[in-house]
Short mmCIF file of C-alpha atoms in Angstrom, two decimals:
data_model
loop_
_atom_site.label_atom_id
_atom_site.label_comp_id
_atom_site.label_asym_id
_atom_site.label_seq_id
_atom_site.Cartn_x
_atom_site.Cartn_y
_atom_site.Cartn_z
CA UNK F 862 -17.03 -25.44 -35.44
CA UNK F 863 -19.79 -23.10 -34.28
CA UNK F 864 -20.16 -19.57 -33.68
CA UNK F 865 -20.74 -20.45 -29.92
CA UNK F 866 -17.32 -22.26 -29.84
CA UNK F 867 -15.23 -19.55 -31.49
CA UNK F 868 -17.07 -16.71 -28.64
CA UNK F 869 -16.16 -19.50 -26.62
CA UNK F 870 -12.36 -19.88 -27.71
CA UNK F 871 -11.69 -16.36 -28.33
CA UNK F 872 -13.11 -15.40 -24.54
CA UNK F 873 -10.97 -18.08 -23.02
CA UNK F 874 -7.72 -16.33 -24.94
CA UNK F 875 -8.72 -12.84 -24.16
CA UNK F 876 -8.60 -14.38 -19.99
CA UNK F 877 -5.17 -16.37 -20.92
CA UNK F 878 -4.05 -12.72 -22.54
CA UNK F 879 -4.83 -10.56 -19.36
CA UNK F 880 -3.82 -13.30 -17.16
CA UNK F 881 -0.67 -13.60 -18.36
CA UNK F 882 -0.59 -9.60 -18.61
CA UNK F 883 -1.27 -9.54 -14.98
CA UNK F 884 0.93 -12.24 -13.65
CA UNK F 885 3.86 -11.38 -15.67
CA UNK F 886 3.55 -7.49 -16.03
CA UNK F 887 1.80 -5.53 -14.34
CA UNK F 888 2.04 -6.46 -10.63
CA UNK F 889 5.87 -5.85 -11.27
CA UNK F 890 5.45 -2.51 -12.70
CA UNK F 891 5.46 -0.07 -9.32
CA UNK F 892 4.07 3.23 -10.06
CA UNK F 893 5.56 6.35 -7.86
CA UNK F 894 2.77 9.11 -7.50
CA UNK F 895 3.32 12.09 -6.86
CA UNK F 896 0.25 15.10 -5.10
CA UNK F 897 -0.15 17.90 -3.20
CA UNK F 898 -2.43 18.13 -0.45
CA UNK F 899 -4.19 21.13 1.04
CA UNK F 900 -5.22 20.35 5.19
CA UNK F 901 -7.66 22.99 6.34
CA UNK F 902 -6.01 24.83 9.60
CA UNK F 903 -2.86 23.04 9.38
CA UNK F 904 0.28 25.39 10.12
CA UNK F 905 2.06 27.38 7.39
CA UNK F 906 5.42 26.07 9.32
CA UNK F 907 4.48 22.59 7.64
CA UNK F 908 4.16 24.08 3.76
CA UNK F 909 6.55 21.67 1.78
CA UNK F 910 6.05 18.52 3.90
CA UNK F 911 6.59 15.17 2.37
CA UNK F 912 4.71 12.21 3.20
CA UNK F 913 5.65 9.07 1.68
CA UNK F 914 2.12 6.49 1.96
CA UNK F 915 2.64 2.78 0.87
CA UNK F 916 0.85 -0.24 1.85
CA UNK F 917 0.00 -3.99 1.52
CA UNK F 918 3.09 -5.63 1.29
CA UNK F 919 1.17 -8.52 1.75
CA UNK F 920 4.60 -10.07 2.63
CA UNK F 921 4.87 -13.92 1.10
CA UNK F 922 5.33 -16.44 -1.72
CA UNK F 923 4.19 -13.57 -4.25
CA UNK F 924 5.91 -10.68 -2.67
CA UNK F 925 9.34 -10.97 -0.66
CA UNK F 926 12.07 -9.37 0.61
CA UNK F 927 14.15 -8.87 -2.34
CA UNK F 928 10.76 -6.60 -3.41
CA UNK F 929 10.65 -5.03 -0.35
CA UNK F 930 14.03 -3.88 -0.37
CA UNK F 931 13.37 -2.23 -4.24
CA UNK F 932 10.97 -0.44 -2.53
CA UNK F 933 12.83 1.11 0.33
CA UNK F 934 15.33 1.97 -1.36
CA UNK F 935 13.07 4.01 -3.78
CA UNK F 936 11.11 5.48 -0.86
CA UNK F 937 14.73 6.98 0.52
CA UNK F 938 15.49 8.12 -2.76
CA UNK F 939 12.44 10.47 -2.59
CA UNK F 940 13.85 12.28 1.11
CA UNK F 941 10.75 12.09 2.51
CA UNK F 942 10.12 13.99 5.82
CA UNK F 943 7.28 11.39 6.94
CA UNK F 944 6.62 7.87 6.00
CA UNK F 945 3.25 6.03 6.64
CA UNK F 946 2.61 2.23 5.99
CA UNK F 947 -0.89 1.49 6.27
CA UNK F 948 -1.46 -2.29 7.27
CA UNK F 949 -1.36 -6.19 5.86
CA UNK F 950 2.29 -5.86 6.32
CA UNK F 951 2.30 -9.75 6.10
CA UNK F 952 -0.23 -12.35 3.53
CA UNK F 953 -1.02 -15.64 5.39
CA UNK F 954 2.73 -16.22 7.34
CA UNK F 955 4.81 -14.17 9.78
CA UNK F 956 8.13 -16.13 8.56
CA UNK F 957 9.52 -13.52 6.68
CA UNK F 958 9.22 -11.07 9.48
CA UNK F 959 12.65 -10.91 11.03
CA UNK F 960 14.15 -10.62 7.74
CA UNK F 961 11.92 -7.73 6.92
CA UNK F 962 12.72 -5.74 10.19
CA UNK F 963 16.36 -4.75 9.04
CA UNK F 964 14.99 -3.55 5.68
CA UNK F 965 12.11 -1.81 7.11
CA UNK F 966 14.72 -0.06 10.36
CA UNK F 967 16.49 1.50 6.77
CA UNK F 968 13.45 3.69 5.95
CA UNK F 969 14.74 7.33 6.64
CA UNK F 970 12.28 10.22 7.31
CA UNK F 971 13.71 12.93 9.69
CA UNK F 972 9.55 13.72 10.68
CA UNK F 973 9.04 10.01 12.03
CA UNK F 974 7.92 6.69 10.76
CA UNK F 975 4.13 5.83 11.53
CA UNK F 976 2.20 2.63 10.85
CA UNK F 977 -1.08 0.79 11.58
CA UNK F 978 -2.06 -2.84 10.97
CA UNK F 979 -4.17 -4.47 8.68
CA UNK F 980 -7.12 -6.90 8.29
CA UNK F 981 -4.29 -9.60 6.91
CA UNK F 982 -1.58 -8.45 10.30
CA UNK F 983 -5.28 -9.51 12.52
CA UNK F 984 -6.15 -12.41 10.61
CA UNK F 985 -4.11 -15.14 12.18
CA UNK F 986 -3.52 -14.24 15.91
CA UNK F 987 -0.33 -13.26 15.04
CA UNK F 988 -0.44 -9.12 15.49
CA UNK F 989 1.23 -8.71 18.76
CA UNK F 990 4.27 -10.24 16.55
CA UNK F 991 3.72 -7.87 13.83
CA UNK F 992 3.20 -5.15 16.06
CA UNK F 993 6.85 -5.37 17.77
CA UNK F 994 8.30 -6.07 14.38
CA UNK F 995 7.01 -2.52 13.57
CA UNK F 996 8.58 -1.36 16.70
CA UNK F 997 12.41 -2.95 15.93
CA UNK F 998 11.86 -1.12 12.26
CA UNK F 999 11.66 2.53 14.54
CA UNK F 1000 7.76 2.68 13.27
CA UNK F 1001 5.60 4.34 15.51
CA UNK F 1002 2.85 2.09 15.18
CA UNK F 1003 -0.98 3.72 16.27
CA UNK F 1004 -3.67 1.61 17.74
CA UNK F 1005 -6.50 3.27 18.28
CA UNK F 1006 -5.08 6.43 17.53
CA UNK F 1007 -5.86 9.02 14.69
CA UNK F 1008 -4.15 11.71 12.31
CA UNK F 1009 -6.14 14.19 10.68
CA UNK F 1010 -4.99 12.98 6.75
CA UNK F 1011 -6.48 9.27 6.67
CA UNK F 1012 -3.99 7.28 4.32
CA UNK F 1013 -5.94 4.08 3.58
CA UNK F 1014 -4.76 0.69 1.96
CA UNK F 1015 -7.21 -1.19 -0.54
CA UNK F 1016 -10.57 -1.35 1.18
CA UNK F 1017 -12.07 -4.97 1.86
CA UNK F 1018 -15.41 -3.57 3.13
CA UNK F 1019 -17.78 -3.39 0.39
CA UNK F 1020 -19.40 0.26 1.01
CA UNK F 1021 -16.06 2.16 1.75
CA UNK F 1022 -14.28 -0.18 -1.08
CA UNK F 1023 -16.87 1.14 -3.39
CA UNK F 1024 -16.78 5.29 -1.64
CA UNK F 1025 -12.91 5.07 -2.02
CA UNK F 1026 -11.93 3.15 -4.56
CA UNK F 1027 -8.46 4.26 -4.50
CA UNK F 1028 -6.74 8.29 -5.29
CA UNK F 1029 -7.26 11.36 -3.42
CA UNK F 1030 -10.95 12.39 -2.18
CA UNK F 1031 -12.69 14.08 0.07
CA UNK F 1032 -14.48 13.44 2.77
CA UNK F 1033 -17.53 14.83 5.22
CA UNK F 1034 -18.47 18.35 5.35
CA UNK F 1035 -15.03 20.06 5.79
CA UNK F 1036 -13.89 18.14 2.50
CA UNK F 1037 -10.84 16.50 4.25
CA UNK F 1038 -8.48 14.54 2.22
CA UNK F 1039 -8.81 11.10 2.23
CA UNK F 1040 -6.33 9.17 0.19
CA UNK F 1041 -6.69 5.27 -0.96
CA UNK F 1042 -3.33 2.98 -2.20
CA UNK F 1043 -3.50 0.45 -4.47
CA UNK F 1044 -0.73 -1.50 -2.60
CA UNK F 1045 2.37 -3.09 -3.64
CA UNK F 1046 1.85 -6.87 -3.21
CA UNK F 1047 -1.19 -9.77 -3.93
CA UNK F 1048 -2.98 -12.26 -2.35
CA UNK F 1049 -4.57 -14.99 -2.95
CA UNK F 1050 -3.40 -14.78 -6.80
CA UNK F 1051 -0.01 -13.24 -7.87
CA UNK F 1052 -2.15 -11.07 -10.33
CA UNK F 1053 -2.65 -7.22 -11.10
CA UNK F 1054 -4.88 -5.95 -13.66
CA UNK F 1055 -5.17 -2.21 -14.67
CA UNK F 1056 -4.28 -1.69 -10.69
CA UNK F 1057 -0.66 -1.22 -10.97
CA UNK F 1058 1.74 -1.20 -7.55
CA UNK F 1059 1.74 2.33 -5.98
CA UNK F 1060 4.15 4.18 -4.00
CA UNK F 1061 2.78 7.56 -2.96
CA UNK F 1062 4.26 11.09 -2.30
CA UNK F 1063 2.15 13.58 -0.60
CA UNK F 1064 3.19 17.83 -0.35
CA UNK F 1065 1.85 19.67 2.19
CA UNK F 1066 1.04 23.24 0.04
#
């Protein structure tokens, strides 16, 4: 056997290795994290404020309800005063949406519930439906609206994906915070790879 076909053999285990890693690992090992946040000019009457961010569901064959549910039942055990979902509530169907809605309506934050949709909620002509399945979970759900802390999903684009890659940042001349999640589900392949699930708890200070 030559050289060529051990590189060969040994590259094709290393992929089985992190494949495997990925499939059957990571993508199943949600990470909570936890920061403080400093907005300029914000009110001292909002010191202590927390924000729970989380984002692509990505609702589907890889990621379901059963997951879902883990998930708000972890959010509500952090008492958050604000919870943000930021789009591709759904992969490539709506069919688990009405099953969603009753897990989603359990999310508790005293502050309000506030979501926006994603590329994947656009993708199929189907985010009118999304939109009012929002609504029935008590989200408040902003199209073409803003808030002054941007809480992104994974970026698709190729210059922001590279600018914000995922963490806190800051952005244009006042430095304002700009925070990226890596998302809780997949698409395309069930697969994670040093980009573990994240759940995300932001402090006003």
């Amino acid at each position: 056997m030559t050289k060529g076909i051990h590189w060969l053999l040994g590259l094709l285990g290393v992929g089985a290795l992190c494949g495997a890693y990925g499939y059957g690992w990571e993508r199943h090992q949600l990470e909570v994290v936890s920061l403080p946040v400093s907005l300029p000019d914000w009110p001292q009457a909002l010191k202590g404020v927390r924000m729970v961010h989380f984002s692509d569901t990505h609702l589907g064959p890889y990621w379901g309800i059963e997951e879902l549910r883990r998930v708000v039942d972890l959010i509500n055990r952090e008492k958050p005063d604000l919870i943000c979902f930021t789009g591709d509530l759904v992969d490539k169907s709506t069919r688990l949406l009405s099953a969603a809605v009753p897990v989603l309506r359990a999310l508790q934050a005293p502050l309000g519930k506030f979501a926006v949709l994603g590329n994947h909620d656009w993708r199929f002509g189907q985010q009118a439906v999304i939109h009012q399945a929002l609504l029935d979970a008590e989200f408040q759900v902003l199209n073409n609206r803003h808030v002054r802390l941007p809480l992104i999903g994974h970026l698709a684009t190729p210059e922001l994906g590279q600018k914000y890659v995922s963490g806190l940042m800051q952005a244009g001349e006042r430095g304002m915070p700009v925070y990226t999640n890596r998302g809780l589900g997949t698409t395309i392949l069930p697969v994670r790879f040093l980009c573990r699930p994240e759940v995300t708890v932001l402090t006003l200070v």
